[in-house]
């Protein structure tokens, strides 16, 4: 038996286990997943929880329900990866040996890395929605809020789901309008980037989206510290932004075991070949999803397209054939824009988000880089697809792994 | 795509004055671009940062993040803000002939 060990049974790890168990001969392969947490979160759902659109129970299921037949989930943490010995040392005392290793340990938030952020006001006037429990706490805070200044701050890039902070602001605009207190709420987006939109075509087409919603942008804001008593965030260039309610997207870092094992960069992401997904310097370690350092979005869609390419490459590779450079950085995401509408983005390493229709030219049904009601339903319907198609390792019809220019408009 | 002449060399630039072909960059260009960013003289510390960004940019194809710069050079974020006031990531990227730091959309 050949041994495939997958570290992390979240979005990327679960998809990889299920897809590979369908393309490999399971009488020859033993697939083992390792993850300390028994809960599989539907992370796109976290965004909806603060606004009461989803409830807590809408956003998780047990991991065990998504382990492929013949596969095994060991519920424990990973102490250390020993890549030169092809072994993994686990917290339960076990040592696993592998022929091939897939690292899918994801990324997590580290609010304690920003002074003042995760102290006595954390969970009171300072919140986040990047974990299930914090999203639920934020829902309570918003429900009881009487208005004031709400500041959304991204501490540092890269972050998981880069459009989520903007979506949060769009949904907040809608939520407070519906509650009849929008006039008493000021919305501010403090981002380290030069603007809310940075790609040329998106900036041009969507530049006024925030202004129209009365969302003020504080660009190039590199947060140095929070002053939780004075309720203000302070940047390195000594700008101060006061808030009544702070929604932080804290520093994102890869798993600590990556750093401990000497496999990570400055943020514990694994240096990874951006087209083959092989860990740099190793020929039997692949890296998927948020755990990589590839310059693609940290998002479930990216992980999905990565798994598509690995499912094509892996069976050939283990027979001694070379890896094809199949992954093109493809990602797409539904962006909630509030008032029952959404937008869709589709892009890769080389092509920025463009307008058009998706996945079929003219027909759509989704429209790219433009608001529509159908896009919103697409986002809500996606939860069913996530659990019933993606996590079971089934392919999605009409959706090839590589980005396609079909249906996209050329913009000069 | 527009071109302009900096320090006697004609290079390609985008609307915001960022060079679009990092291979066209020279140290003389860096000196001129730094002046446009309000930095009259490039000290040894400045060059340490620029050299790191050139190296990082040429291997990854994009401008490094502030954290990559602080880790790579040993300088603190505070020091970077002192060297390149108001937005070091963007300023260093422009002076080093790399693209503007950007998000996915």
XYZ file of C-alpha atoms in Angstrom:
517
model
C 0.000 0.000 0.000
C 1.169 3.490 -0.822
C 0.514 6.103 1.807
C -0.953 9.517 1.138
C -1.174 11.731 4.210
C -3.206 14.941 4.091
C -2.652 17.509 6.844
C -5.828 19.524 7.344
C -9.397 18.378 6.665
C -10.856 21.780 5.834
C -11.985 22.918 2.398
C -8.803 22.062 0.484
C -7.856 18.877 2.353
C -11.349 17.393 2.209
C -11.755 18.122 -1.497
C -8.319 16.656 -2.221
C -9.064 13.451 -0.265
C -12.357 12.905 -2.061
C -11.131 13.780 -5.530
C -7.982 11.691 -5.254
C -9.875 8.715 -3.825
C -11.915 8.800 -7.057
C -8.935 8.905 -9.412
C -6.529 6.606 -7.557
C -6.826 2.842 -7.233
C -8.012 2.601 -3.620
C -6.732 -0.951 -3.234
C -3.225 0.460 -3.691
C -3.567 3.679 -1.720
C -4.167 4.436 1.920
C -5.465 7.984 2.449
C -5.149 9.478 5.937
C -6.318 12.939 6.957
C -5.089 14.630 10.126
C -6.936 17.517 11.746
C -7.342 18.544 15.398
C -10.811 20.065 14.906
C -13.814 17.743 14.339
C -15.890 20.594 12.889
C -15.926 21.489 9.185
C -16.901 25.150 8.820
C -18.726 26.554 5.826
C -16.548 29.650 5.895
C -18.339 31.660 3.180
C -21.307 31.618 5.585
C -19.452 33.588 8.277
C -20.093 36.810 6.341
C -23.867 36.372 6.570
C -24.036 35.643 10.294
C -23.467 39.179 11.665
C -26.482 40.377 9.641
C -28.807 37.579 10.735
C -29.018 36.105 7.200
C -27.448 32.844 8.426
C -27.544 31.388 11.888
C -24.679 29.583 13.588
C -26.026 26.131 12.693
C -26.076 27.053 8.979
C -22.296 27.227 8.858
C -20.872 23.877 9.984
C -21.091 20.092 9.741
C -18.971 17.281 11.194
C -15.728 16.604 9.301
C -16.284 12.874 9.654
C -19.220 13.061 7.215
C -16.869 14.073 4.399
C -14.126 11.468 4.724
C -13.976 9.267 1.605
C -14.769 5.572 1.880
C -11.567 3.728 2.758
C -10.014 6.954 4.033
C -9.315 7.743 7.659
C -9.421 10.905 9.782
C -7.101 11.103 12.776
C -8.315 13.813 15.108
C -5.162 15.301 16.587
C -2.756 18.167 15.982
C 0.469 17.847 14.011
C 3.555 18.424 16.139
C 6.142 18.418 13.398
C 6.587 17.571 9.750
C 9.877 15.755 9.112
C 10.204 16.080 5.341
C 13.641 14.511 5.083
C 12.336 11.350 6.792
C 8.917 11.334 5.058
C 7.244 11.316 8.419
C 4.816 13.400 10.437
C 4.879 13.474 14.241
C 1.424 13.857 15.787
C 0.302 15.297 19.120
C -1.301 11.976 20.127
C 2.151 10.367 20.157
C 1.745 8.593 16.822
C 4.219 9.010 13.969
C 2.867 8.633 10.434
C 5.077 7.796 7.510
C 4.064 8.808 4.012
C 4.964 8.318 0.380
C 3.244 11.573 -0.531
C 2.187 14.424 1.716
C -0.414 17.097 1.038
C -0.241 20.159 3.263
C -3.645 21.846 3.560
C -3.309 23.412 6.989
C -4.871 26.702 5.911
C -4.533 30.126 7.456
C -5.887 31.593 10.668
C -6.259 34.966 12.370
C -3.768 36.280 14.957
C -5.447 39.280 16.637
C -2.894 39.197 19.477
C -0.199 40.385 17.015
C -1.684 43.898 16.902
C -1.210 45.791 20.177
C -4.520 46.701 21.811
C -6.663 44.604 19.483
C -7.382 41.436 21.453
C -7.439 42.945 24.933
C -10.268 44.014 27.255
C -12.471 45.453 24.473
C -12.240 42.325 22.273
C -15.772 41.010 21.833
C -17.204 44.297 23.172
C -16.401 47.280 20.933
C -13.868 45.293 18.857
C -15.008 42.370 16.723
C -14.181 40.203 13.750
C -16.222 37.808 11.610
C -13.324 35.531 10.634
C -14.371 32.707 12.976
C -17.800 31.241 13.636
C -17.999 32.265 17.292
C -16.794 35.799 16.617
C -19.307 36.194 13.780
C -22.087 35.144 16.177
C -20.852 37.644 18.801
C -20.804 40.374 16.151
C -24.410 39.546 15.216
C -25.413 40.270 18.823
C -23.404 43.497 18.867
C -24.955 44.747 15.614
C -28.473 43.856 16.678
C -28.178 46.020 19.782
C -26.219 48.838 18.183
C -27.853 52.240 18.085
C -25.539 53.733 15.490
C -22.248 55.592 15.392
C -19.034 55.031 13.477
C -18.279 51.523 12.256
C -14.729 51.012 11.033
C -13.656 47.926 9.092
C -9.871 47.514 9.203
C -7.675 45.014 7.381
C -4.515 44.660 9.462
C -2.257 43.281 6.760
C -2.446 41.396 3.473
C -2.700 38.667 2.365
C -5.992 37.714 4.006
C -8.402 34.853 3.470
C -11.183 35.881 1.071
C -9.821 39.311 0.090
C -13.249 40.716 -0.880
C -14.976 39.780 2.400
C -14.236 43.136 4.122
C -15.886 45.005 1.235
C -18.829 42.623 1.232
C -19.204 43.205 4.960
C -19.459 46.962 4.338
C -21.979 46.538 1.496
C -24.123 44.285 3.671
C -23.797 46.703 6.611
C -25.081 49.544 4.400
C -28.100 47.386 3.509
C -28.646 46.113 7.059
C -28.657 49.559 8.656
C -30.883 50.938 5.861
C -33.395 48.173 6.550
C -33.280 48.900 10.260
C -33.951 52.555 9.486
C -30.785 53.847 11.175
C -28.466 54.232 8.167
C -28.381 58.017 8.703
C -26.977 57.467 12.157
C -24.221 55.121 10.948
C -20.909 56.133 9.443
C -19.096 53.395 7.510
C -15.316 53.544 7.087
C -12.954 51.115 5.355
C -9.337 51.424 6.541
C -7.179 49.293 4.236
C -3.414 48.937 3.774
C -3.951 48.941 -0.001
C -4.009 52.154 -2.064
C -7.806 51.850 -2.450
C -10.833 49.583 -2.180
C -10.288 48.508 -5.789
C -6.752 48.327 -7.107
C -7.005 46.523 -10.446
C -7.392 49.057 -13.277
C -10.629 47.784 -14.864
C -12.405 47.036 -11.597
C -11.354 50.459 -10.281
C -12.827 52.141 -13.333
C -16.079 50.155 -13.380
C -16.647 50.010 -9.636
C -14.840 53.107 -8.440
C -18.039 54.882 -7.374
C -19.604 51.803 -5.712
C -18.437 52.903 -2.276
C -19.187 56.570 -2.704
C -22.748 55.737 -3.749
C -23.166 53.772 -0.542
C -21.568 56.494 1.565
C -18.645 54.284 2.593
C -15.482 56.302 3.205
C -12.114 54.732 2.387
C -9.004 55.405 4.444
C -6.330 54.087 2.031
C -2.762 52.947 2.775
C -3.636 52.583 6.426
C -1.033 50.304 8.037
C -2.299 49.793 11.556
C 0.315 50.094 14.299
C -1.946 49.754 17.327
C -5.437 50.007 18.684
C -6.173 52.277 21.603
C -9.127 50.352 23.041
C -9.957 52.943 25.726
C -9.895 55.987 23.460
C -11.543 53.807 20.762
C -9.210 54.648 17.927
C -6.864 52.855 15.563
C -3.461 54.398 14.884
C -1.365 53.866 11.742
C 2.418 53.834 11.404
C 2.268 57.243 9.743
C 0.405 58.489 12.821
C -3.064 58.815 11.331
C -5.829 58.159 13.832
C -9.284 56.859 13.024
C -11.872 56.886 15.804
C -14.562 54.232 15.978
C -17.558 53.221 18.031
C -17.459 49.703 16.647
C -14.305 48.216 15.139
C -14.564 45.193 12.845
C -11.030 43.918 12.394
C -9.629 41.457 9.904
C -6.625 40.525 12.041
C -3.236 39.428 10.747
C -3.562 36.138 8.826
C -0.807 33.551 9.173
C -0.344 29.930 8.162
C -0.265 27.112 10.721
C 2.445 27.299 13.358
C 3.512 23.710 12.630
C 4.686 24.925 9.210
C 7.076 27.382 10.846
C 8.169 24.858 13.506
C 9.005 22.355 10.775
C 11.121 24.882 8.860
C 8.778 24.785 5.867
C 7.345 28.306 5.992
C 8.029 31.855 4.874
C 7.723 34.927 7.154
C 3.983 34.262 7.559
C 4.209 30.459 7.854
C 3.021 29.902 4.279
C 4.809 27.142 2.383
C 6.860 28.296 -0.641
C 5.081 26.438 -3.442
C 5.494 26.148 -7.211
C 2.651 28.296 -8.483
C 1.789 26.065 -11.452
C 2.413 22.514 -10.145
C 1.705 23.101 -6.410
C 4.749 21.094 -5.376
C 6.453 22.431 -2.231
C 9.710 24.097 -3.277
C 12.662 21.800 -2.622
C 10.600 18.605 -2.198
C 9.349 16.129 -4.770
C 6.696 14.364 -2.672
C 4.986 17.244 -0.863
C 2.097 19.163 -2.421
C 0.526 22.255 -0.883
C -3.096 23.256 -1.420
C -5.432 26.078 -0.443
C -4.589 28.869 1.970
C -1.407 27.132 3.192
C 0.567 27.997 0.025
C 2.424 31.202 -0.721
C 1.284 31.238 -4.376
C 0.157 34.715 -5.484
C -3.490 33.642 -5.903
C -6.446 34.572 -3.707
C -6.778 32.683 -0.446
C -10.254 31.371 -1.192
C -12.207 28.158 -1.481
C -12.580 28.604 -5.242
C -8.805 28.747 -5.612
C -8.486 25.553 -3.551
C -11.132 23.922 -5.741
C -9.296 24.708 -8.990
C -6.012 23.628 -7.415
C -7.557 20.278 -6.503
C -8.866 19.931 -10.088
C -5.334 20.290 -11.436
C -3.862 17.969 -8.803
C -6.441 15.291 -9.608
C -5.170 15.405 -13.187
C -1.474 15.610 -12.321
C -1.155 13.310 -9.315
C -2.057 9.898 -10.861
C 0.424 10.548 -13.687
C 3.119 11.851 -11.359
C 3.097 8.793 -9.085
C 3.740 6.674 -12.195
C 6.914 8.621 -12.857
C 5.565 11.066 -15.429
C 6.368 14.786 -15.097
C 3.957 17.291 -13.564
C 2.193 19.598 -16.006
C 2.056 23.310 -15.069
C -1.743 23.194 -14.907
C -2.700 25.662 -12.191
C -3.172 29.185 -13.570
C -4.172 31.012 -10.368
C -7.849 30.736 -11.285
C -10.334 32.046 -8.730
C -13.890 33.213 -8.863
C -16.046 34.649 -6.184
C -19.525 35.921 -5.622
C -19.377 39.330 -4.002
C -22.445 40.310 -1.990
C -23.289 43.941 -2.639
C -26.396 44.242 -0.455
C -30.076 44.864 -1.258
C -30.437 41.318 -2.606
C -27.771 41.713 -5.263
C -24.329 40.367 -5.897
C -21.417 40.561 -8.275
C -19.221 37.818 -9.698
C -15.482 37.971 -10.265
C -13.461 35.524 -12.376
C -9.717 35.941 -12.775
C -6.294 34.243 -12.659
C -2.579 35.063 -12.279
C -2.492 37.042 -15.523
C -6.023 38.244 -16.176
C -7.660 40.753 -13.868
C -11.442 40.620 -13.211
C -13.264 41.597 -16.428
C -16.916 42.306 -17.228
C -19.045 39.817 -19.190
C -21.186 36.750 -18.490
C -20.337 33.480 -16.762
C -19.923 30.633 -17.380
C -21.617 30.827 -20.796
C -21.197 33.722 -23.247
C -24.305 35.996 -23.465
C -26.388 33.437 -21.543
C -24.608 33.635 -18.217
C -26.648 33.208 -16.067
C -24.193 35.168 -13.956
C -22.867 38.592 -14.843
C -19.245 39.433 -14.211
C -18.056 42.576 -12.451
C -21.622 43.902 -12.371
C -24.400 43.725 -9.813
C -27.363 41.422 -10.384
C -30.022 39.579 -8.404
C -29.027 36.248 -9.996
C -25.487 36.617 -8.658
C -26.906 36.978 -5.154
C -28.927 33.772 -5.556
C -25.806 32.139 -6.933
C -24.005 32.977 -3.716
C -26.816 31.674 -1.516
C -27.200 28.518 -3.653
C -23.499 27.898 -3.414
C -23.822 26.455 0.096
C -25.685 23.426 -1.256
C -23.078 22.990 -3.951
C -20.256 23.243 -1.389
C -21.499 20.391 0.787
C -23.032 18.170 -1.893
C -20.697 18.542 -4.850
C -17.409 20.181 -3.955
C -16.718 18.446 -0.632
C -17.628 15.062 -2.113
C -15.031 15.522 -4.818
C -17.506 15.664 -7.719
C -16.664 17.873 -10.699
C -18.881 20.889 -11.508
C -20.356 20.817 -15.020
C -19.236 23.654 -17.373
C -16.412 24.669 -15.070
C -12.924 23.793 -16.313
C -10.032 24.327 -13.883
C -8.343 26.939 -16.061
C -9.827 30.377 -16.461
C -11.550 30.938 -19.806
C -11.852 34.180 -21.781
C -15.168 32.966 -23.218
C -17.944 35.341 -22.181
C -15.532 38.045 -21.062
C -15.517 41.472 -22.674
C -12.336 43.158 -23.750
C -11.974 46.519 -22.072
C -9.408 49.079 -23.102
C 1.231 52.077 -22.629
C 2.995 55.411 -22.071
C 6.729 55.941 -21.937
C 8.804 58.571 -20.234
C 12.447 59.423 -19.916
C 13.950 59.121 -16.459
C 17.652 59.755 -15.818
C 18.309 59.705 -19.559
C 16.586 56.369 -20.194
C 13.216 55.868 -21.876
C 11.055 53.395 -19.945
C 7.452 52.183 -19.997
C 5.164 53.509 -17.278
C 1.472 53.177 -16.367
C -1.048 55.980 -15.657
C 0.223 56.374 -12.121
C 3.890 56.584 -13.040
C 4.814 53.043 -11.981
C 7.312 51.352 -14.308
C 5.773 48.341 -16.006
C 8.951 46.535 -17.052
C 11.198 45.976 -14.011
C 14.067 44.976 -16.318
C 14.317 48.594 -17.556
C 15.176 49.829 -14.059
C 18.589 51.305 -13.193
C 20.038 52.756 -9.999
C 20.049 56.195 -11.617
C 16.310 55.878 -12.242
C 15.815 54.998 -8.559
C 17.569 58.217 -7.516
C 15.257 60.295 -9.746
C 12.072 58.493 -8.687
C 13.041 58.874 -5.019
C 13.305 62.650 -5.529
C 9.794 62.653 -7.004
C 8.646 60.869 -3.841
C 10.244 63.583 -1.722
C 13.382 61.660 -0.754
C 16.305 63.912 -1.667
C 19.109 61.508 -0.896
C 19.161 57.741 -0.816
C 21.184 56.533 2.169
C 22.720 53.114 2.729
C 19.547 52.106 4.620
C 17.378 53.159 1.683
C 19.499 51.076 -0.672
C 19.290 48.070 1.623
C 15.513 48.215 1.255
C 15.572 48.894 -2.493
C 18.067 46.081 -3.144
C 15.873 43.657 -1.199
C 12.756 44.735 -3.103
C 14.521 44.375 -6.454
C 15.587 40.855 -5.528
C 12.151 39.886 -4.200
C 10.362 41.527 -7.120
C 12.479 39.860 -9.776
C 11.935 36.398 -8.313
C 8.209 36.648 -7.481
C 7.141 39.082 -10.194
C 5.485 41.414 -7.720
C 6.314 44.072 -5.170
C 6.998 42.593 -1.712
C 4.695 43.302 1.233
C 5.876 45.400 4.183
C 6.230 42.259 6.272
C 8.424 40.644 3.627
C 10.563 43.778 3.598
C 10.913 43.934 7.399
C 11.734 40.211 7.584
C 14.152 40.409 4.657
C 16.028 43.537 5.751
C 15.827 43.324 9.538
C 14.393 46.855 9.682
C 11.253 47.538 11.712
C 8.014 48.816 10.189
C 8.552 52.068 12.100
C 12.006 52.461 10.511
C 10.547 51.823 7.056
C 8.015 54.590 7.613
C 10.864 56.908 8.654
C 12.874 56.063 5.521
C 9.923 56.218 3.110
C 7.364 58.461 4.815
C 3.636 57.907 4.228
C 3.255 54.538 2.576
C 6.595 52.756 2.302
C 5.210 49.711 0.465
C 3.940 51.802 -2.439
C 6.882 54.235 -2.461
C 9.528 51.540 -2.414
C 7.671 49.632 -5.127
C 7.687 52.699 -7.374
C 11.335 53.583 -6.670
C 12.359 49.961 -7.269
C 10.624 49.876 -10.654
C 8.035 47.311 -9.533
C 4.248 47.404 -9.883
C 1.959 48.987 -7.322
C 0.983 46.676 -4.459
C -2.522 45.464 -5.303
C -5.385 43.243 -4.236
C -7.370 40.799 -6.337
C -9.966 43.265 -7.581
